[in-house]
Short mmCIF file of C-alpha atoms and ligand atoms in Angstrom, two decimals:
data_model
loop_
_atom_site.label_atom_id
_atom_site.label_comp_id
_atom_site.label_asym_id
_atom_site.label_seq_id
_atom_site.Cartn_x
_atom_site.Cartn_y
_atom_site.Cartn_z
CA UNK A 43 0.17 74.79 -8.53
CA UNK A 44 2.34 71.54 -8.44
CA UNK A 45 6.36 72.44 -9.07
CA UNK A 46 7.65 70.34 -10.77
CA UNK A 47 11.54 68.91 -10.64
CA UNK A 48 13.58 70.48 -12.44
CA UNK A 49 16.41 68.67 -12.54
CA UNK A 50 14.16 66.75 -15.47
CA UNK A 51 14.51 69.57 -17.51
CA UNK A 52 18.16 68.73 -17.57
CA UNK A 53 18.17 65.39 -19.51
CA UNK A 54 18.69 65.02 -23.12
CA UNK A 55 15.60 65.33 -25.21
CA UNK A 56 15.12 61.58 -25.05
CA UNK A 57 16.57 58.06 -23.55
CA UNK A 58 19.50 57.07 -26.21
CA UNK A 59 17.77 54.04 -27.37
CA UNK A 60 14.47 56.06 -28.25
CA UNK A 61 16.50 58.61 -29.73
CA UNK A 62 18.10 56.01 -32.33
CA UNK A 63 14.53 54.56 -32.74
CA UNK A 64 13.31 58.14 -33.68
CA UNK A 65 16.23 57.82 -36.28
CA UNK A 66 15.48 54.36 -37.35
CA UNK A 67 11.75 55.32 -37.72
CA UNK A 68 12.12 58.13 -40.20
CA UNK A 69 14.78 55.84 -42.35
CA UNK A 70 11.81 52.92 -42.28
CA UNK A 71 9.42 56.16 -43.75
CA UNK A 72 11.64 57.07 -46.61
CA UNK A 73 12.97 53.61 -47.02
CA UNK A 74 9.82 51.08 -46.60
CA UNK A 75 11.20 48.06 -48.53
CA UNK A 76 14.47 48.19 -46.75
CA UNK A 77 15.31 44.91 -44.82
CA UNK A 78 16.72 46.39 -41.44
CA UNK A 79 19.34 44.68 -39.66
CA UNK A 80 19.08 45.64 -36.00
CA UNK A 81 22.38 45.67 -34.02
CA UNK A 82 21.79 48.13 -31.69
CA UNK A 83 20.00 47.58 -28.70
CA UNK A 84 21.40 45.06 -26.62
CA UNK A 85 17.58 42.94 -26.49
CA UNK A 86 18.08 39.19 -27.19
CA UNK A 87 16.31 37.07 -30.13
CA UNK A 88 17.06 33.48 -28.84
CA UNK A 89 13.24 31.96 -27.05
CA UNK A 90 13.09 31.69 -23.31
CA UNK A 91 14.52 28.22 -22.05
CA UNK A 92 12.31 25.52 -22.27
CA UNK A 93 12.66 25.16 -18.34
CA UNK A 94 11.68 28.27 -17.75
CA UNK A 95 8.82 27.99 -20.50
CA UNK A 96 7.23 24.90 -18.70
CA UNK A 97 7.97 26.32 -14.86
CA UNK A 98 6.18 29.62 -15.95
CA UNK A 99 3.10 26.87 -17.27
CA UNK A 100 2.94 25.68 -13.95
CA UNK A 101 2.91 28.69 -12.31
CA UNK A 102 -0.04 29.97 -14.51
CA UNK A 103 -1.74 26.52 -13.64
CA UNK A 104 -1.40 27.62 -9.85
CA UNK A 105 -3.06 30.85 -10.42
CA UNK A 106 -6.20 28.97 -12.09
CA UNK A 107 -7.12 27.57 -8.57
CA UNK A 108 -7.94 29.23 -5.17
CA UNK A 109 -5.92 26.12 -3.35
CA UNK A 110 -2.61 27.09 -5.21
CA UNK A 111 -3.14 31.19 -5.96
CA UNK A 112 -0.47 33.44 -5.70
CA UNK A 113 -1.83 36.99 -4.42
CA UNK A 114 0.57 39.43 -3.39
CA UNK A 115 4.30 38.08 -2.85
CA UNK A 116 7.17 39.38 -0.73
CA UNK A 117 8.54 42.50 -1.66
CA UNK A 118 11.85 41.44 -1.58
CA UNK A 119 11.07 37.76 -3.62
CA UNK A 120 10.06 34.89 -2.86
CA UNK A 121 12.58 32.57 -0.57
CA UNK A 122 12.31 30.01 -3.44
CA UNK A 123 14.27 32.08 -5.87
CA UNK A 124 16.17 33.69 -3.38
CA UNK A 125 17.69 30.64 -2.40
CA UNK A 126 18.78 29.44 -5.50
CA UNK A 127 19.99 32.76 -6.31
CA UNK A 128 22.43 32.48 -3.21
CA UNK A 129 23.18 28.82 -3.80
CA UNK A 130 24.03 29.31 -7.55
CA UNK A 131 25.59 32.41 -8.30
CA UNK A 132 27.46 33.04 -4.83
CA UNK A 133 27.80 29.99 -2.53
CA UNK A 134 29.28 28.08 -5.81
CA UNK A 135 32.09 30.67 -5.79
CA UNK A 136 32.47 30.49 -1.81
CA UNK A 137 30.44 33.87 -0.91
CA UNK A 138 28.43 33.89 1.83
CA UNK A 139 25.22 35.80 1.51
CA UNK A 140 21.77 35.27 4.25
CA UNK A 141 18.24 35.69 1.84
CA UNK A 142 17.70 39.54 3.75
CA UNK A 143 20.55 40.45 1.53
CA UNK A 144 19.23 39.46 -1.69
CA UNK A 145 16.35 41.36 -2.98
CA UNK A 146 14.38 40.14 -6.75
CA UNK A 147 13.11 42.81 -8.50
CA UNK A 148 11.54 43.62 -12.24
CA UNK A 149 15.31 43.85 -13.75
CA UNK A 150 18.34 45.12 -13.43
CA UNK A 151 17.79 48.71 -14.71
CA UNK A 152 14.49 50.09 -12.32
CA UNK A 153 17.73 49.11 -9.97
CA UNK A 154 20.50 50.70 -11.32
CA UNK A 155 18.10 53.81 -11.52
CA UNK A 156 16.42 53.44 -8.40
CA UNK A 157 19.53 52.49 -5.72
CA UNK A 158 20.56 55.66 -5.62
CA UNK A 159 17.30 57.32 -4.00
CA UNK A 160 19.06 55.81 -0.28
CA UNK A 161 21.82 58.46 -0.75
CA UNK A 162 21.84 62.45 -0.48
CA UNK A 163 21.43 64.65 -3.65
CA UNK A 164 24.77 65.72 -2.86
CA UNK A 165 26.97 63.06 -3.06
CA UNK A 166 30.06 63.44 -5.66
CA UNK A 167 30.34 60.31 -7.70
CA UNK A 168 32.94 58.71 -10.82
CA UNK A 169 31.16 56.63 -13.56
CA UNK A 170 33.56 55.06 -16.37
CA UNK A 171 32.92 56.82 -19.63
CA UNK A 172 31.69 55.76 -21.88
CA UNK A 173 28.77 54.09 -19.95
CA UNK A 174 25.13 53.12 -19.76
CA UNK A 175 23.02 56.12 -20.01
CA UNK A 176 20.85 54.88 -16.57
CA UNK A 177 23.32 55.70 -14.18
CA UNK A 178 23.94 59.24 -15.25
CA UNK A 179 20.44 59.80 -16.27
CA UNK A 180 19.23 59.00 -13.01
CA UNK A 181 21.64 61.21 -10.94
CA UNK A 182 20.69 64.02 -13.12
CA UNK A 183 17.41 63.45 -12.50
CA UNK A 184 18.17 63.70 -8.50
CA UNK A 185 19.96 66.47 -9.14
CA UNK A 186 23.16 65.12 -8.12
CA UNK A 187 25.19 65.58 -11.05
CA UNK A 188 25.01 69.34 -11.60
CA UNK A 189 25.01 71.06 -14.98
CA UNK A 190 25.96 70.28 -18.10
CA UNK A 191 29.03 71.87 -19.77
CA UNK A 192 30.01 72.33 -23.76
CA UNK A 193 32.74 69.25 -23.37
CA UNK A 194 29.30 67.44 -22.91
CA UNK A 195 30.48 66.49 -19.07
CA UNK A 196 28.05 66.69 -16.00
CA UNK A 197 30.11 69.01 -13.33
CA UNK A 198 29.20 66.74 -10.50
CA UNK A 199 30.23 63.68 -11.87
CA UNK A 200 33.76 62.11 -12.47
CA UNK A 201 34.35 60.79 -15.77
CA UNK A 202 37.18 57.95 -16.05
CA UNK A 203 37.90 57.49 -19.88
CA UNK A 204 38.43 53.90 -20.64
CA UNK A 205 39.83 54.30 -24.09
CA UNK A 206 42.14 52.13 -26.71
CA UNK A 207 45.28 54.10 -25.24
CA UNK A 208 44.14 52.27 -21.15
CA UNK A 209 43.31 49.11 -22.82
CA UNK A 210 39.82 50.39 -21.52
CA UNK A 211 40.66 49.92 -18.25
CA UNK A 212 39.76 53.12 -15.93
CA UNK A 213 42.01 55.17 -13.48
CA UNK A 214 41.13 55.64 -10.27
CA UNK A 215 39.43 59.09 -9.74
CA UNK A 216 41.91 61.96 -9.10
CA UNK A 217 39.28 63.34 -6.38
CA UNK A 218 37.91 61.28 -3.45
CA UNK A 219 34.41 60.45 -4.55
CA UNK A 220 31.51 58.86 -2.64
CA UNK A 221 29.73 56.75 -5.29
CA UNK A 222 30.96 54.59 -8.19
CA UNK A 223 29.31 53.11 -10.99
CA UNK A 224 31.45 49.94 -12.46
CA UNK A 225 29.74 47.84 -14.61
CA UNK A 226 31.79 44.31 -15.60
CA UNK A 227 31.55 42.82 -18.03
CA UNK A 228 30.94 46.34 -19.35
CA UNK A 229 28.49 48.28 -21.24
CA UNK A 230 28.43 49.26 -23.65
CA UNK A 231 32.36 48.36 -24.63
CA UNK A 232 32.38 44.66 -23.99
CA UNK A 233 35.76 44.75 -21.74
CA UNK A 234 36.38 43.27 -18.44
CA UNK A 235 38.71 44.16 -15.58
CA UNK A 236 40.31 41.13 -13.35
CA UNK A 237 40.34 40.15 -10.11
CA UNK A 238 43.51 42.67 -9.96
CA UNK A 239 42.13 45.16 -11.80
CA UNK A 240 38.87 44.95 -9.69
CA UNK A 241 40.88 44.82 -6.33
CA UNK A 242 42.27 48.28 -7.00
CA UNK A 243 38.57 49.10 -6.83
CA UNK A 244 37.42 47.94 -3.92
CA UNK A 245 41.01 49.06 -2.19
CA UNK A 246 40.11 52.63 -3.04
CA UNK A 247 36.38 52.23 -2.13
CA UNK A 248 37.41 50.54 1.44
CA UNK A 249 40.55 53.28 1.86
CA UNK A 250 37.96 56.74 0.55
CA UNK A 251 35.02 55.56 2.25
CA UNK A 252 33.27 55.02 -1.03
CA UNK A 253 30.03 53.12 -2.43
CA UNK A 254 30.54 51.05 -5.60
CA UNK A 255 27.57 50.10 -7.26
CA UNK A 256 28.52 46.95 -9.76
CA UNK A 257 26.69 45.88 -12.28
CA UNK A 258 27.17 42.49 -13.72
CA UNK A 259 23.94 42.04 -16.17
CA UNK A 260 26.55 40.34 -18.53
CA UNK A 261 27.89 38.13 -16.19
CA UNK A 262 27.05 35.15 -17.89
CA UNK A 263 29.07 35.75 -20.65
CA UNK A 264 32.59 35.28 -19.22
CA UNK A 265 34.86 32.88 -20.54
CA UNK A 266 38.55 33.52 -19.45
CA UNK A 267 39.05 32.58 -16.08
CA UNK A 268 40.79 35.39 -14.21
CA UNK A 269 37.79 37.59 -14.44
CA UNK A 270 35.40 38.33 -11.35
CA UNK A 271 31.55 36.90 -11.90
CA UNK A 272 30.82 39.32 -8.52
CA UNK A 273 32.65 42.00 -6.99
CA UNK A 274 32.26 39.93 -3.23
CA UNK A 275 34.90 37.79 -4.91
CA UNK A 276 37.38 40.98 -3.90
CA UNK A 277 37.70 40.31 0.20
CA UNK A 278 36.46 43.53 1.24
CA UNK A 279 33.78 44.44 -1.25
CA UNK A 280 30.80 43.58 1.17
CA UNK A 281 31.63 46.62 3.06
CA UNK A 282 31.64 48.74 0.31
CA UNK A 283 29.35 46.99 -2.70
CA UNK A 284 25.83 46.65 -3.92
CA UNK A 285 25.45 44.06 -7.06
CA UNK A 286 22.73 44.40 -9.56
CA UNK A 287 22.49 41.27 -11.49
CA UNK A 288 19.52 40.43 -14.46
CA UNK A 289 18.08 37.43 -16.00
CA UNK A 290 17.57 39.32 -19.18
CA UNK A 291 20.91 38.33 -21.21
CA UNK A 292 21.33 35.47 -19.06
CA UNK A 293 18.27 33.82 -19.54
CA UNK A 294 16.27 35.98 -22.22
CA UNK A 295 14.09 37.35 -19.79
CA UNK A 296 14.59 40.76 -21.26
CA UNK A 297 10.12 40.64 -22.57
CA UNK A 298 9.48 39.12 -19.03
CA UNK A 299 11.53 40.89 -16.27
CA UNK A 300 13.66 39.80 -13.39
CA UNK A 301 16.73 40.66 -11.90
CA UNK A 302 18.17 41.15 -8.30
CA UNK A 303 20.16 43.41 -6.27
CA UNK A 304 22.03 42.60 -2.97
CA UNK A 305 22.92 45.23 -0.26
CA UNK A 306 25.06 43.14 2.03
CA UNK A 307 24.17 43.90 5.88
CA UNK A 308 27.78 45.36 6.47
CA UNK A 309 26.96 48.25 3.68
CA UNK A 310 26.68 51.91 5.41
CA UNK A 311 26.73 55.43 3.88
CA UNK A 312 26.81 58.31 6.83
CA UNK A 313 24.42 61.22 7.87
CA UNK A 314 25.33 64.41 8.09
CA UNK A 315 26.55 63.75 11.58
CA UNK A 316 28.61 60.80 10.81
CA UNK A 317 26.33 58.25 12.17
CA UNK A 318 27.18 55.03 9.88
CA UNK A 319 23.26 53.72 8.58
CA UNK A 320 23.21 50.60 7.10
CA UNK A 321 21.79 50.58 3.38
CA UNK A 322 19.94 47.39 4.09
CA UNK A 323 17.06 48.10 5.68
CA UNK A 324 16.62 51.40 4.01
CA UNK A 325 16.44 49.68 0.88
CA UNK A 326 14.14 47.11 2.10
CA UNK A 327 12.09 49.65 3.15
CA UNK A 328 11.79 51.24 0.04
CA UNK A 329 10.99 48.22 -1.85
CA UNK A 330 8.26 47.57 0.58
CA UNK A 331 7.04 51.09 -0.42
CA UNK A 332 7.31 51.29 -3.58
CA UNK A 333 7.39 47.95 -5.14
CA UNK A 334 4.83 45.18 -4.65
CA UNK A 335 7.44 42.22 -5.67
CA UNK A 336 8.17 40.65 -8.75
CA UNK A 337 5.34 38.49 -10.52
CA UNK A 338 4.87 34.62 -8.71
CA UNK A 339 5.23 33.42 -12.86
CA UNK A 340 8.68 35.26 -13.21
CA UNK A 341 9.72 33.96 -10.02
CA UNK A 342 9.16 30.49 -10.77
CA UNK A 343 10.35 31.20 -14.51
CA UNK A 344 13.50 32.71 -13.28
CA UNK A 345 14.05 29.55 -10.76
CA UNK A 346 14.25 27.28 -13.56
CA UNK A 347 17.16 28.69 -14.83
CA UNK A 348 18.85 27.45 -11.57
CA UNK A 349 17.63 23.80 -12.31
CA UNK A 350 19.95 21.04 -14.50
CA UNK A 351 17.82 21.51 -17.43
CA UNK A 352 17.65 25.13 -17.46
CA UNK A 353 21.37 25.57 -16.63
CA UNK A 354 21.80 23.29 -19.59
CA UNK A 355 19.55 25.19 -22.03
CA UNK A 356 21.08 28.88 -21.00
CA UNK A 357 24.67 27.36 -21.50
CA UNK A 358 23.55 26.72 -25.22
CA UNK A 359 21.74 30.12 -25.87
CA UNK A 360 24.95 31.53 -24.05
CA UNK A 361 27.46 29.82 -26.35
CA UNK A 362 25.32 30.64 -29.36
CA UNK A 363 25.34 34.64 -28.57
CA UNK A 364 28.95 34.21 -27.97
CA UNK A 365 29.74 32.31 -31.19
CA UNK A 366 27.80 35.37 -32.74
CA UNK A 367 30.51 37.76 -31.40
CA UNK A 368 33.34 35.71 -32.07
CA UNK A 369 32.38 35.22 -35.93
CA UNK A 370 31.69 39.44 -35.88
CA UNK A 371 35.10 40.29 -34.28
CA UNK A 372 36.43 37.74 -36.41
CA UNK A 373 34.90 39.24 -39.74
CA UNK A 374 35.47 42.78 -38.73
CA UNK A 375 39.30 42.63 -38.01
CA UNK A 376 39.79 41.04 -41.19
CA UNK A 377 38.22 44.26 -42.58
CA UNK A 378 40.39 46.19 -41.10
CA UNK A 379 38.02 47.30 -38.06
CA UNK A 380 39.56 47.63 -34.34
CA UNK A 381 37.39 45.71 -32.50
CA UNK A 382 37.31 45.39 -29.07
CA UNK A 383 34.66 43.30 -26.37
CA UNK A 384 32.99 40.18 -27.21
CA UNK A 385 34.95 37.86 -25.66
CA UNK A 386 33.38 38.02 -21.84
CA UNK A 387 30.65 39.82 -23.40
CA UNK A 388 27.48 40.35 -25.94
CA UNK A 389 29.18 43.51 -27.30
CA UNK A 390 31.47 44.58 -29.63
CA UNK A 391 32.93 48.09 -29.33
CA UNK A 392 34.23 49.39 -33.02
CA UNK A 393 36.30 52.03 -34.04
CA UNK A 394 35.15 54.27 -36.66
CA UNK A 395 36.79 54.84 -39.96
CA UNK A 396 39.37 57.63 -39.14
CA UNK A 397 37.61 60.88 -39.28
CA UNK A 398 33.83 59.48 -38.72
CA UNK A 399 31.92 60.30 -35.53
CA UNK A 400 29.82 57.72 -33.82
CA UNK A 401 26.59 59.19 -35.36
CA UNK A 402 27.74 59.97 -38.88
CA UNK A 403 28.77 55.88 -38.88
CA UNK A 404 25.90 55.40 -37.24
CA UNK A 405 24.11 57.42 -40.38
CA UNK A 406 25.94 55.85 -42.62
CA UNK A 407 25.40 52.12 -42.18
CA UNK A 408 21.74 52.62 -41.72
CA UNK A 409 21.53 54.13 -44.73
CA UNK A 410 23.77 52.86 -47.33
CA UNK A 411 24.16 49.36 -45.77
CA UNK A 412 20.54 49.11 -43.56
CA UNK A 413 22.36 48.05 -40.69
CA UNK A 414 21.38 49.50 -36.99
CA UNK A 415 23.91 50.20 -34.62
CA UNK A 416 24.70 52.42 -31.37
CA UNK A 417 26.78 55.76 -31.62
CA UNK A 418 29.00 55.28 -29.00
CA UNK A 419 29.23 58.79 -27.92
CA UNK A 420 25.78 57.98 -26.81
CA UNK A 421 26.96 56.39 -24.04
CA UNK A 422 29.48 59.43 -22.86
CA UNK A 423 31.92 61.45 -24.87
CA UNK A 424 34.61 59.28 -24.40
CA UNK A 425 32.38 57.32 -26.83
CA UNK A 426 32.71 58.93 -29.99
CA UNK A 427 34.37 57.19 -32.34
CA UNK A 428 33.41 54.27 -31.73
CA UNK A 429 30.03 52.33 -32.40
CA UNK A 430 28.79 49.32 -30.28
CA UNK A 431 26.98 46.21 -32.05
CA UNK A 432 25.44 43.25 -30.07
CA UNK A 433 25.49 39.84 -30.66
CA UNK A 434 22.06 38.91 -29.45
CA UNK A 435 20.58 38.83 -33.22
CA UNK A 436 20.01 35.96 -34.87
CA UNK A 437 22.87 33.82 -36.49
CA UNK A 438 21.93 34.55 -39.89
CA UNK A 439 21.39 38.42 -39.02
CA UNK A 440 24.72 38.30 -37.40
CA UNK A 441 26.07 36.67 -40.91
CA UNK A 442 24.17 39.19 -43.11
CA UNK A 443 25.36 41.97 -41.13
CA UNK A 444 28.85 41.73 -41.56
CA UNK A 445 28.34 40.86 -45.36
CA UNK A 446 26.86 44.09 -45.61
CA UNK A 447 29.73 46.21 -43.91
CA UNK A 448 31.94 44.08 -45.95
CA UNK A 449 30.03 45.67 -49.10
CA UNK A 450 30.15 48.87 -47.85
CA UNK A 451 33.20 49.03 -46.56
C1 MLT B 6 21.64 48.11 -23.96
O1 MLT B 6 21.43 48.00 -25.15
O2 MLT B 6 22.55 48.80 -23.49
C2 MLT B 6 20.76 47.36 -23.03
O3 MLT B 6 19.80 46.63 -23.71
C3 MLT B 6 20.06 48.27 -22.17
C4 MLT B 6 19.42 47.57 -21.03
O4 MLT B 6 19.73 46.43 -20.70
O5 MLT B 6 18.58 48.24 -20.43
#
């Protein structure tokens, strides 16, 4: 008889976004002629950039011949992307990173979820609250974040409110923990921390001995200059810091998959004996186990993006998201709404009507103004109250939408 794990049995009946489209699907029964408007998952609209369109042609032309066939690539990417990765997004800004540190993978959440099988079931760990669902999700199902109590808290895990009242901006944990989850520009509230702000992270990380894993899907989307685009920007963070970074909302690859992750060399968690292991090789070794590498056509798709043209074309789909969320927060203060995020990042993070939970607004502008949203306290309970909308629909979606909460408001 095969056990299974149990810690499974822990999570919430389903993933948050299937949840909501369980929701949306028996509105769409009883409501067939409705015309949906779907702000809710944060999946982009905007085609792939013509750069990447015609390197991914090429790389499909490759495959057609036995001279030029991919089979097989490195685990860990091919040097190609790799190096453009390094020369783009971290030599530019003066960090220093060799290709063994950078590893391409299928996106940005298999890595989120997947980092933490290098470290013991028993580590204690801090995520900000509210936050995406993948990082608690897959510590539960590890084990490592204990049970479940009425306040709708994990007892293993730290949560660090980032609320209206801290400008959403999270204390340090009370407790020494060993593993952090920041993610900046965030998710699912659309805030960002500084280089100050972020320095009091990595302070606390180099003085507690602690592991920050940073998540910076939505770098792409910062404007104001005195926020970090990577956490190695803090002297320090190598020490202490994994980055996960995605070309899904940089680059629309969200339908074709490819992100990256790097474990700097100088990265160690302990054994039991206090023997310092670097996290390096044990993550290269299990990519090499469990992941065959990320497609040759995504590689060369997702190398484009580093190229004139492609930098050119991402700018533009970039700046069109980001109009999006300025016309929304715009539109939605003017109703009255508090609206925070959207200005270093694809989401908007609104407050409720006094009195409303996340899911009965939620309800309520599905059904009475066809509009889909997130609950925030989807994303941990210091989420409720608040909903999140993107600003990866289209333009005219974007306009309709906030017509229709006009209405209804
Ligand atoms: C979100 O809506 O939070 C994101 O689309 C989730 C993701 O990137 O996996």
């Amino acid at each position: 008889m095969a056990l299974i794990n149990e810690h499974f049995l822990k999570l919430r009946g389903n993933y948050l976004f299937s949840d909501i489209a369980k929701r949306v699907n028996a509105f769409k029964v009883t409501h067939p002629e409705a015309r949906l408007i779907r702000l809710g998952i944060g999946d982009v609209t905007r085609p792939l950039p013509p750069a990447c369109i015609d390197a991914m042609h090429r790389a499909v032309d490759e495959m057609a011949s036995a001279g030029t066939f991919h089979g097989y690539g490195p685990e860990q990417g091919y040097d190609f992307l790799i190096n453009a990765i390094i020369k783009h997004d971290f030599a530019s800004r003066g960090i220093n990173l060799s290709p063994s540190e950078v590893f391409v993978s299928d996106g940005a959440k298999s890595d989120t979820g997947n980092i933490g099988e290098l470290l013991r079931w028993d580590n204690s760990m801090a995520i900000t609250d509210p936050v995406y669902p993948v990082y608690v999700d897959s510590n539960i199902m590890c084990g490592r974040s204990g049970v479940l109590g009425e306040d709708g808290k994990w007892s293993n895990v730290a949560y660090l409110p980032c609320t209206a009242e801290n400008r959403f901006v999270p204390e340090l944990p009370e407790h020494r923990v060993d593993l952090i989850y920041l993610c900046y520009p965030n998710n699912p509230t659309g805030t960002t921390l500084t280089h100050a702000q972020l320095k009091k992270w990595v302070d606390y990380a180099l003085a507690n001995d602690t592991l920050i894993v940073f998540d910076a899907a939505y770098e792409a989307f910062i404007t104001e200059p005195d926020v970090p685009h990577s956490i190695y920007e803090i002297r320090g963070a190598k020490k202490v810091a994994i980055e996960i970074r995605s070309f899904s909302k940089t680059a629309g690859f969200t339908g074709v998959r490819c992100g990256y992750t790097v474990v700097p060399k100088e990265v160690t968690a302990a054994t039991l004996e206090g023997e310092r292991i670097a996290l390096n090789p044990l993550w290269n070794r299990r990519q090499c186990t469990k992941f065959n590498g990320t497609s040759y056509i995504t590689q060369r798709g997702a190398e484009a993006v580093y190229s004139a043209e492609g930098q050119r074309q991402v700018k533009d789909t970039i700046a069109y998201y980001q109009d999006n969320a300025r016309s929304m927060r715009e539109g939605l203060q003017k109703m009255g709404f508090q609206v925070f995020g959207g200005v270093n990042a694809p989401y908007l993070w609104v407050k409720a009507p006094e009195g409303m939970t996340s899911w009965k607004f939620f309800d309520r502008l599905l059904y009475e103004a066809h509009l889909v949203v997130t609950p925030g306290v989807g994303f941990g309970p210091s989420g409720e109250g608040y909903v999140r909308l993107t600003a990866f629909g289209t333009r005219e979606d974007c306009t309709e939408a906030m017509e229709r909460i006009r209405k209804w408001a």
